[in-house]
C-alpha positions as a printed NumPy array, in Angstrom:
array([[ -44.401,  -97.691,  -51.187],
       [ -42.206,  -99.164,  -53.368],
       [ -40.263,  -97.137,  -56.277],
       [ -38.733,  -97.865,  -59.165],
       [ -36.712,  -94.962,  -60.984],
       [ -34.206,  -94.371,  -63.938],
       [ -30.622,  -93.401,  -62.667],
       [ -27.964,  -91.495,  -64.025],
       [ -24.553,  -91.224,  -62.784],
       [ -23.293,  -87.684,  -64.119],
       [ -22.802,  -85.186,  -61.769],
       [ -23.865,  -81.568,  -63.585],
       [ -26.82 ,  -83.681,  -64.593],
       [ -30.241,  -82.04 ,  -63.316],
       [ -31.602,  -85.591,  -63.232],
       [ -29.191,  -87.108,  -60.995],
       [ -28.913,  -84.258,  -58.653],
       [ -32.729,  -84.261,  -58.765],
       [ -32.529,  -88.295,  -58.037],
       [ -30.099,  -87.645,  -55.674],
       [ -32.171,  -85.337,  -53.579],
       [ -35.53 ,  -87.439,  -54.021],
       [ -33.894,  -90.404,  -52.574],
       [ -31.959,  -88.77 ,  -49.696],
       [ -35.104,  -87.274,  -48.246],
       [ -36.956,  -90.898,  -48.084],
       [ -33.503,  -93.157,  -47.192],
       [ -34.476,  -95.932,  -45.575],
       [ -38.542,  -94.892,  -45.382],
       [ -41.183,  -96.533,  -47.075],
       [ -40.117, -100.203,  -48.848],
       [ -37.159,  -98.526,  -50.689],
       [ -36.187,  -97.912,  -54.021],
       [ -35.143, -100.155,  -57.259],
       [ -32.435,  -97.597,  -59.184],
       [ -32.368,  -98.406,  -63.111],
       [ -29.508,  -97.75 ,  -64.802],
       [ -29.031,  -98.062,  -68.886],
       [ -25.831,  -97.46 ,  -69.402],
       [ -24.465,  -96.758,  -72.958],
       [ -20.543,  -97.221,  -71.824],
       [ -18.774, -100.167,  -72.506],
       [ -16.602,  -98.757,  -69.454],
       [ -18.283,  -97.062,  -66.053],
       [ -16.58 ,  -96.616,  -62.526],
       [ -18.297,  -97.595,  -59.434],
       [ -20.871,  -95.04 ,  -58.633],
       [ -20.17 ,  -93.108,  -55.532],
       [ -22.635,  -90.55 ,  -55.673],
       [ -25.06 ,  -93.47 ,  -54.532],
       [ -22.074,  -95.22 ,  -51.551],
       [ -24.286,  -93.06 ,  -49.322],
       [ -27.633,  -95.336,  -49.555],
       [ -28.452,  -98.377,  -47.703],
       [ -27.997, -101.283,  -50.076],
       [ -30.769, -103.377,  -48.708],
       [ -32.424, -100.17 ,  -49.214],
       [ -31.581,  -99.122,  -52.569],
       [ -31.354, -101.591,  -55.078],
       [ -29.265, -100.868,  -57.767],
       [ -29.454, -102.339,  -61.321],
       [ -26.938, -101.842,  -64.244],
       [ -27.876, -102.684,  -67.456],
       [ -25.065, -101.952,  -70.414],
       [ -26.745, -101.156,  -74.056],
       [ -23.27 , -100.044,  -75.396],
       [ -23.954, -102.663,  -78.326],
       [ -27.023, -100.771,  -79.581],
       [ -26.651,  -97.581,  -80.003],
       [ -29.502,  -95.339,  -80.112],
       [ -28.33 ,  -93.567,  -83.79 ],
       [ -27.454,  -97.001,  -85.415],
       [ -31.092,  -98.36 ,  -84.256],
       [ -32.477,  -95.568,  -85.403],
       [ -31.262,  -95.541,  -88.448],
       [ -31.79 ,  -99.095,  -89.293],
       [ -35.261,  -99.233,  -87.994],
       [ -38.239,  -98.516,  -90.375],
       [ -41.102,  -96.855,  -87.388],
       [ -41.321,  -96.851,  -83.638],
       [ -42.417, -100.461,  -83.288],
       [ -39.117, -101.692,  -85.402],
       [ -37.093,  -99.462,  -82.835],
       [ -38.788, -100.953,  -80.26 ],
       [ -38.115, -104.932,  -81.376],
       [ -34.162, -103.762,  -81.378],
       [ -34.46 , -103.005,  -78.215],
       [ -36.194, -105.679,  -77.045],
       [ -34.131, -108.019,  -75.061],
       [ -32.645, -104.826,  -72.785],
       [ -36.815, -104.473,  -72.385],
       [ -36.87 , -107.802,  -71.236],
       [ -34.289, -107.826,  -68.754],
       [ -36.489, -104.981,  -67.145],
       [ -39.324, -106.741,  -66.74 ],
       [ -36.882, -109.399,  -65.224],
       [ -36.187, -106.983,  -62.389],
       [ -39.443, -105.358,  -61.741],
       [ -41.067, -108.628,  -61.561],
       [ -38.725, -109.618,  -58.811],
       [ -38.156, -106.819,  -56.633],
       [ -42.238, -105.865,  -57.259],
       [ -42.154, -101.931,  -56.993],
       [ -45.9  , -100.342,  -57.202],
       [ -44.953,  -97.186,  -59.156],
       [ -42.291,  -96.264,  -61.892],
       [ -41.057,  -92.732,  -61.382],
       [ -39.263,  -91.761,  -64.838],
       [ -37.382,  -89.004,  -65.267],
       [ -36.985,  -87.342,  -68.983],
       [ -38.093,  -88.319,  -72.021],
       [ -34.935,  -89.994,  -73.858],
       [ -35.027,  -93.275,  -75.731],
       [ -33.925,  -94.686,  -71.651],
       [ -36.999,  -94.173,  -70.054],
       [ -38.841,  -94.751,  -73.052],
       [ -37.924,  -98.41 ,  -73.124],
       [ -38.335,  -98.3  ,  -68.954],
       [ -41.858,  -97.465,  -69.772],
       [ -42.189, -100.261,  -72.305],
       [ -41.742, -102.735,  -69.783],
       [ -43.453, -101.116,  -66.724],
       [ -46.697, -100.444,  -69.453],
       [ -46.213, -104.498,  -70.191],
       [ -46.546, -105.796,  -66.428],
       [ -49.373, -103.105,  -65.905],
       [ -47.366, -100.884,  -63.138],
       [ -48.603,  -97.269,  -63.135],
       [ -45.925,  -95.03 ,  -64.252],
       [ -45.481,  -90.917,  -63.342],
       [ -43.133,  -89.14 ,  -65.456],
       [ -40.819,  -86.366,  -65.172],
       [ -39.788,  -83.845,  -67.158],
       [ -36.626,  -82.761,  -67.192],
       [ -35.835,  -81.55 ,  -70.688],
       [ -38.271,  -81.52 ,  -73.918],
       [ -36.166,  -83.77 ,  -75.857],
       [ -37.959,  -83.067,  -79.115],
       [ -36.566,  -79.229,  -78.124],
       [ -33.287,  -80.585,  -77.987],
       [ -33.07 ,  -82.423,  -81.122],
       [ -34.628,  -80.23 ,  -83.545],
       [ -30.591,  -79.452,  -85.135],
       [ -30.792,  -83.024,  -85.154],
       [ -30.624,  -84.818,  -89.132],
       [ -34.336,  -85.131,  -90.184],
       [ -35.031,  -89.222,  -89.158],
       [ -33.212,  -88.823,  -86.036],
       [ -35.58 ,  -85.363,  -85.311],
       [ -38.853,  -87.417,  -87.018],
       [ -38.206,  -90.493,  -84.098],
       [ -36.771,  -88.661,  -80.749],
       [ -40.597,  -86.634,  -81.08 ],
       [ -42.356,  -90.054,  -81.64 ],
       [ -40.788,  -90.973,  -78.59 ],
       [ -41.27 ,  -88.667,  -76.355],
       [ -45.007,  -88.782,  -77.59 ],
       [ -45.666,  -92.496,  -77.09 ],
       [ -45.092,  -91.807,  -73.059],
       [ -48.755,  -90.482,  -73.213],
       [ -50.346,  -93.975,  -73.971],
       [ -48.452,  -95.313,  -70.916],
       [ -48.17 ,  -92.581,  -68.886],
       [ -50.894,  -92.076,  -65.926],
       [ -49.195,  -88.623,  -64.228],
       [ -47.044,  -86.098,  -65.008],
       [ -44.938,  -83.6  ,  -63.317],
       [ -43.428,  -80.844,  -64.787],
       [ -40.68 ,  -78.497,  -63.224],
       [ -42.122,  -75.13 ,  -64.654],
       [ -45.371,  -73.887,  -66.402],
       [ -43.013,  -72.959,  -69.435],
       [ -42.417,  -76.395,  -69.837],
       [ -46.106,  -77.574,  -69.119],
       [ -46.997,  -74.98 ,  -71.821],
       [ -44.411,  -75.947,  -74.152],
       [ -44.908,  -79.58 ,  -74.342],
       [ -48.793,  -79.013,  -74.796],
       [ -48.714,  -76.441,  -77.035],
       [ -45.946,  -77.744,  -79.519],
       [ -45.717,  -81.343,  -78.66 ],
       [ -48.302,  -83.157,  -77.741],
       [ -50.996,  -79.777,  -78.909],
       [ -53.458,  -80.946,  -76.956],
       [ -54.23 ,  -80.524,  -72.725],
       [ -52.219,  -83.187,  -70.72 ],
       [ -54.878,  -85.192,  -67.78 ],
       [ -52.496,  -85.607,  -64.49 ],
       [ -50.133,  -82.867,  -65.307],
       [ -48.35 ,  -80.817,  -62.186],
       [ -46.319,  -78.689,  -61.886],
       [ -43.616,  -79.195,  -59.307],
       [ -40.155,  -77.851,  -59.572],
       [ -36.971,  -79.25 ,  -58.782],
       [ -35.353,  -79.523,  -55.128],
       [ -32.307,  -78.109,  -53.848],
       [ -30.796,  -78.612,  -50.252],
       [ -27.858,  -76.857,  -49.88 ],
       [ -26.436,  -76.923,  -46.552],
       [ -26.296,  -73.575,  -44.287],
       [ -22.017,  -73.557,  -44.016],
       [ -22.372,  -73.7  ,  -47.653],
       [ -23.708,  -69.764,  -48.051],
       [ -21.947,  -67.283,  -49.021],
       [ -23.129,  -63.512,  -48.45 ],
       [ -19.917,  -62.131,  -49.794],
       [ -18.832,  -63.447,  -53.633],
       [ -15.657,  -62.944,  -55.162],
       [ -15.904,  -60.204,  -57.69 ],
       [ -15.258,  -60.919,  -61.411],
       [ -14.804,  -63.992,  -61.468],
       [ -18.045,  -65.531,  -64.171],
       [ -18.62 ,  -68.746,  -65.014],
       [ -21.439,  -71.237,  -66.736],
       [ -21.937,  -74.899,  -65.867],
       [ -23.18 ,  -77.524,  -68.338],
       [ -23.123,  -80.499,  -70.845],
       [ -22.05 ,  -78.997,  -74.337],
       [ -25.444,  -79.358,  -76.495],
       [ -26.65 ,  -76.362,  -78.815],
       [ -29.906,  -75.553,  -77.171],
       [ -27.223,  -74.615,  -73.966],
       [ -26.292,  -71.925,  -75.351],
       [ -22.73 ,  -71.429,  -74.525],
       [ -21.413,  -69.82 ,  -77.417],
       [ -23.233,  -66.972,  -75.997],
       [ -21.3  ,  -66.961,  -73.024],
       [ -17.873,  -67.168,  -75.063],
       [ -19.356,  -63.953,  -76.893],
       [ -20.534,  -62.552,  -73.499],
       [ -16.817,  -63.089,  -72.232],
       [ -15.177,  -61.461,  -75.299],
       [ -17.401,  -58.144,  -75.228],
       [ -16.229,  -57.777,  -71.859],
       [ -12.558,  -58.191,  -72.254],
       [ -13.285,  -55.319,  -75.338],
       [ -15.263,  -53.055,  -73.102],
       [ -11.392,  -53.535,  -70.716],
       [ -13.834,  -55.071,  -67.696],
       [ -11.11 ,  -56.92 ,  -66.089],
       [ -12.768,  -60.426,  -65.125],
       [ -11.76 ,  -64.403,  -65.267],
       [ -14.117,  -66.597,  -67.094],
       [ -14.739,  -70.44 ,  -66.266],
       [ -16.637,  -73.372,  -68.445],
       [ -17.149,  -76.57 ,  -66.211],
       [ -18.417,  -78.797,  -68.889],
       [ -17.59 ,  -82.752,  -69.917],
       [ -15.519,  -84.24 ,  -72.471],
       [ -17.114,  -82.906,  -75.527],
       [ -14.471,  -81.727,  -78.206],
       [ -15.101,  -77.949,  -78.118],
       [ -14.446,  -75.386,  -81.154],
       [ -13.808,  -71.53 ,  -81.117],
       [ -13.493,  -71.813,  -77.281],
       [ -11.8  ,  -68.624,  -76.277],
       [  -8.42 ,  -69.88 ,  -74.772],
       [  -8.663,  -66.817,  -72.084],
       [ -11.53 ,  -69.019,  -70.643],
       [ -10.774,  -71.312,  -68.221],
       [ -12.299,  -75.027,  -68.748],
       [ -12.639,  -77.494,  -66.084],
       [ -14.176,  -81.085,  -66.422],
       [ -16.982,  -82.473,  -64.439],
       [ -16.815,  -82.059,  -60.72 ],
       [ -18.762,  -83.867,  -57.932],
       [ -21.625,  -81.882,  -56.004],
       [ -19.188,  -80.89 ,  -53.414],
       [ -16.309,  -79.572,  -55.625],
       [ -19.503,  -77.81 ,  -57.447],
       [ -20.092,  -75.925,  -54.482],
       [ -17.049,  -74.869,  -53.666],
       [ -16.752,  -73.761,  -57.648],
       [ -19.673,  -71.813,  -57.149],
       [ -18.636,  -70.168,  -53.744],
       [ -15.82 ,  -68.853,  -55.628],
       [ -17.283,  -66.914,  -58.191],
       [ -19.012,  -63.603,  -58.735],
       [ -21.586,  -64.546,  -61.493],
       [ -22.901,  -67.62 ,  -63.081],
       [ -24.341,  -67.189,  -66.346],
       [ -26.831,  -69.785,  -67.932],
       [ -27.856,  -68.684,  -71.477],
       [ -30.269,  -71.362,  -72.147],
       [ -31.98 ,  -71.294,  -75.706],
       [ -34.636,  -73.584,  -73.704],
       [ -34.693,  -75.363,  -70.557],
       [ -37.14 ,  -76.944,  -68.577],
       [ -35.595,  -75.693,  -64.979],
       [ -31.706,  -74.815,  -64.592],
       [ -30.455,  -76.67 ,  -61.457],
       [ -27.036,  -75.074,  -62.304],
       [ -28.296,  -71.594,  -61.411],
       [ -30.532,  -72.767,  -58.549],
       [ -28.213,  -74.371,  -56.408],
       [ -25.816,  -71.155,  -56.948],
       [ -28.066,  -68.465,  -55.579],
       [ -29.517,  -70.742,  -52.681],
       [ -25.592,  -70.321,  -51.405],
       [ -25.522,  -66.322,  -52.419],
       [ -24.047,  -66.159,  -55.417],
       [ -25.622,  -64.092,  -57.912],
       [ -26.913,  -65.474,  -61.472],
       [ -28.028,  -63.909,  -64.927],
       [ -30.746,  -67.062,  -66.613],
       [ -32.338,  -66.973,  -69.69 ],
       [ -35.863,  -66.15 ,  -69.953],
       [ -36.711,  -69.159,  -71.567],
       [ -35.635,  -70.908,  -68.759],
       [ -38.061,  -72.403,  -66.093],
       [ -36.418,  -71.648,  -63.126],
       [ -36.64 ,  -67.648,  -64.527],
       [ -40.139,  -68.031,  -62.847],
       [ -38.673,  -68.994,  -59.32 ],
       [ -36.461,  -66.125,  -59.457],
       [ -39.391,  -63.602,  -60.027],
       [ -41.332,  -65.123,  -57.053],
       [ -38.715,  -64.632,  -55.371],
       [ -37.707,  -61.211,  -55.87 ],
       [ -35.036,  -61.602,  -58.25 ],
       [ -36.006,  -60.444,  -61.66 ],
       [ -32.773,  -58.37 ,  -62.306],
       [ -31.411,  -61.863,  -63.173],
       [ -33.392,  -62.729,  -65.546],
       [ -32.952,  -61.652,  -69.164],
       [ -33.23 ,  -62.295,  -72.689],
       [ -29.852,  -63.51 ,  -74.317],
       [ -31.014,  -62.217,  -77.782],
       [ -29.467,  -58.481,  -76.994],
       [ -25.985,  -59.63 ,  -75.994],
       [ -25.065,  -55.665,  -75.353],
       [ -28.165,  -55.415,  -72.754],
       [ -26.28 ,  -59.084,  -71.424],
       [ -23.078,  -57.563,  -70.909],
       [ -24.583,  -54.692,  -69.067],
       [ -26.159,  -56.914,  -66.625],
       [ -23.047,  -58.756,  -66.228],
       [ -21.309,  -55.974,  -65.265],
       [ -23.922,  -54.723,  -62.83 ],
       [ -24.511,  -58.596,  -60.844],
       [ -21.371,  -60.055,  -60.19 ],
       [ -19.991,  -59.843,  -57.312],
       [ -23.256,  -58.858,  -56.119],
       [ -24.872,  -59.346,  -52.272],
       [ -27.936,  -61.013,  -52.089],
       [ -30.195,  -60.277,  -49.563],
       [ -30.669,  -62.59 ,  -46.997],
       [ -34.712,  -62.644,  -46.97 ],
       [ -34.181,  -63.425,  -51.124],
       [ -32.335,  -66.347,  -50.347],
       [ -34.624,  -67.299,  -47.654],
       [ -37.415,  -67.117,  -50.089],
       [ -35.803,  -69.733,  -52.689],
       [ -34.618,  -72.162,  -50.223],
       [ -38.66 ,  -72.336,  -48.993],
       [ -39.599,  -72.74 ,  -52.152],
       [ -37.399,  -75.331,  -53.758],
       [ -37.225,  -77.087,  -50.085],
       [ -36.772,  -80.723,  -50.667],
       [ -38.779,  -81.801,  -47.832],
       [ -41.903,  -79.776,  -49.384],
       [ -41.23 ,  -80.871,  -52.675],
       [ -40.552,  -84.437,  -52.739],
       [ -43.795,  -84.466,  -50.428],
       [ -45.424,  -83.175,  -53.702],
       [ -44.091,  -85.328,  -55.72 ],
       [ -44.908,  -88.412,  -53.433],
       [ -48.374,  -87.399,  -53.621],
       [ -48.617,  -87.687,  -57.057],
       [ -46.971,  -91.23 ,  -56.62 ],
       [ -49.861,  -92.114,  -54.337],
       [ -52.517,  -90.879,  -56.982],
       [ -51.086,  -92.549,  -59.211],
       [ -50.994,  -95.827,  -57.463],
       [ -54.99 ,  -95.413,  -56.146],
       [ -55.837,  -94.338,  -59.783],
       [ -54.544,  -97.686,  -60.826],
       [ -55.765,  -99.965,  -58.869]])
């Protein structure tokens, strides 16, 4: 089998770490893969998270679309079909590609205007396409100006005319998209959540206490002014703790300056920034998943998620309810806070999430549904 995908090169991104893993645990099986890359930079570095893969294995494709932005199209465009003739020529260099390197599925991942105009050109040379979620974008943008809002939710709606299969990373996310979305029942949808392989030198049974952080992009339905708030109650209650926000480059207001703020890391200084805290908090208005908090309690550390978040039903399976909670009762939040970090997990808990998020079982699910989708087609 051979797979085309939509890349992404940011590190604290759940879709590249979920590439990452999909593609490490078939390197060099099957035919390969054909990595897509729209990039909206006019400037990019070389991208070593990938310097790892076989280049006759992993074909890698950079397209720049810095010279038409998403907003601007948006705004000059009159419906969908005028967006879509805007971006036309990047849609054509696609079809350039797949028709040369000839993969028999597209595997998108998330439901920005990116895969969108992936799907435009896979839908065009009549190769079956199984999407992703990883994010409700229509969730994300509803702060969003009104015609911005009005064409990010036609968007992520179109995928269903070209989409054969979905896979979604939690049944809150399944539910959501149904219910509120699309509002009717999705055919092909499964529920598979993401994969994390963190290796066994990497666990830590003993955190360092008092020491919190949260890990993320700065958007609004993240959250993290809750977290700034969280951080504040605790230095009134006098609970003596350091707080740390790994985030990117976003201009940030009303950051406390007692919190500590660290750009983007790679996965391996991630780790490590884990490993040396007591608690990582993830207040998530919505999320599909939370790799964030995944990958830190597969190495021990404990975590406090939002209920709306889908990895909250991993932890419960697991036996780890106490760090779940709702971030509408920031007193009941500060409580918790006080009682997880620096916290021991047992070893049978962490056992039970690394079996479940294993990457071998996983991406085995997923390449199923890559198969069906393929013998559906044809």
């Amino acid at each position: 089998m051979r797979i085309a995908t939509n890349i992404t090169r940011e590190y604290i991104g759940g879709i590249t770490r979920s590439n990452v893993n999909f593609m490490d645990s078939l390197n060099e099986k099957d035919k390969g893969i054909i990595g897509i890359e729209l990039n909206s930079k006019r400037y990019i570095q070389s991208p070593i998270i990938f310097r790892h893969l076989s280049p006759d294995w992993f074909n890698h494709h950079i397209i720049n679309i810095h010279d038409i932005p998403i907003s601007k199209a948006i705004y000059s465009s009159k419906n969908l079909k005028d967006l879509e003739r805007k971006y036309r020529p990047i849609i054509k260099i696609i079809k350039e590609i797949l028709s040369k390197d000839k993969p028999d599925v597209v595997f998108l991942n998330g439901t920005y205007y990116i895969p969108w105009i992936i799907s435009i050109a896979a839908h065009e040379l009549k190769i079956p396409i199984v999407l992703r979620y990883a994010g409700v974008y229509s969730k994300e943008t509803e702060s969003f100006k009104p015609k911005l809002k009005k064409f990010f939710n036609e968007i992520e709606k179109s995928f269903q005319k070209r989409v054969s299969h979905f896979i979604f990373p939690s049944r809150l996310c399944l539910d959501v998209v149904e219910k509120e979305i699309i509002k009717k029942e999705i055919k092909n949808a499964f529920i598979v959540p993401n994969s994390f392989k963190v290796p066994e030198d990497k666990l830590v049974f003993r955190s360092t206490e008092r020491r919190i952080a949260a890990v993320g992009r700065w958007d609004k339905i993240k959250n993290f002014k809750s977290f700034f708030e969280i951080h504040n109650m605790l230095k009134k209650d006098e609970w003596e703790h350091e707080a740390s926000f790994v985030t990117g480059d976003s201009k940030i207001k009303n950051i406390p300056k007692t919190i500590n703020r660290f750009t983007s890391m790679t996965h391996d200084e991630l780790l490590k920034f884990y490993s040396s805290h007591g608690l990582i908090i993830c207040p998530s208005l919505f999320e599909t998943f939370g790799n964030v908090p995944m990958e830190a309690v597969c190495m021990g550390i404990p975590v406090l998620v939002s209920d709306n978040m889908g990895c909250a039903e991993v932890l419960k399976t697991a036996g780890l309810s106490n760090m779940v909670i709702s971030f509408k009762d920031n007193k009941k939040v500060v409580q918790r806070v006080k009682e997880l970090c620096g916290q021991q997990i047992l070893p049978r808990q962490i056992n039970n999430l690394r079996k479940i998020l294993d990457p071998v079982v996983i991406n085995a699910e997923i390449m199923s549904v890559l198969r069906d989708a393929i013998g559906k087609y044809r």
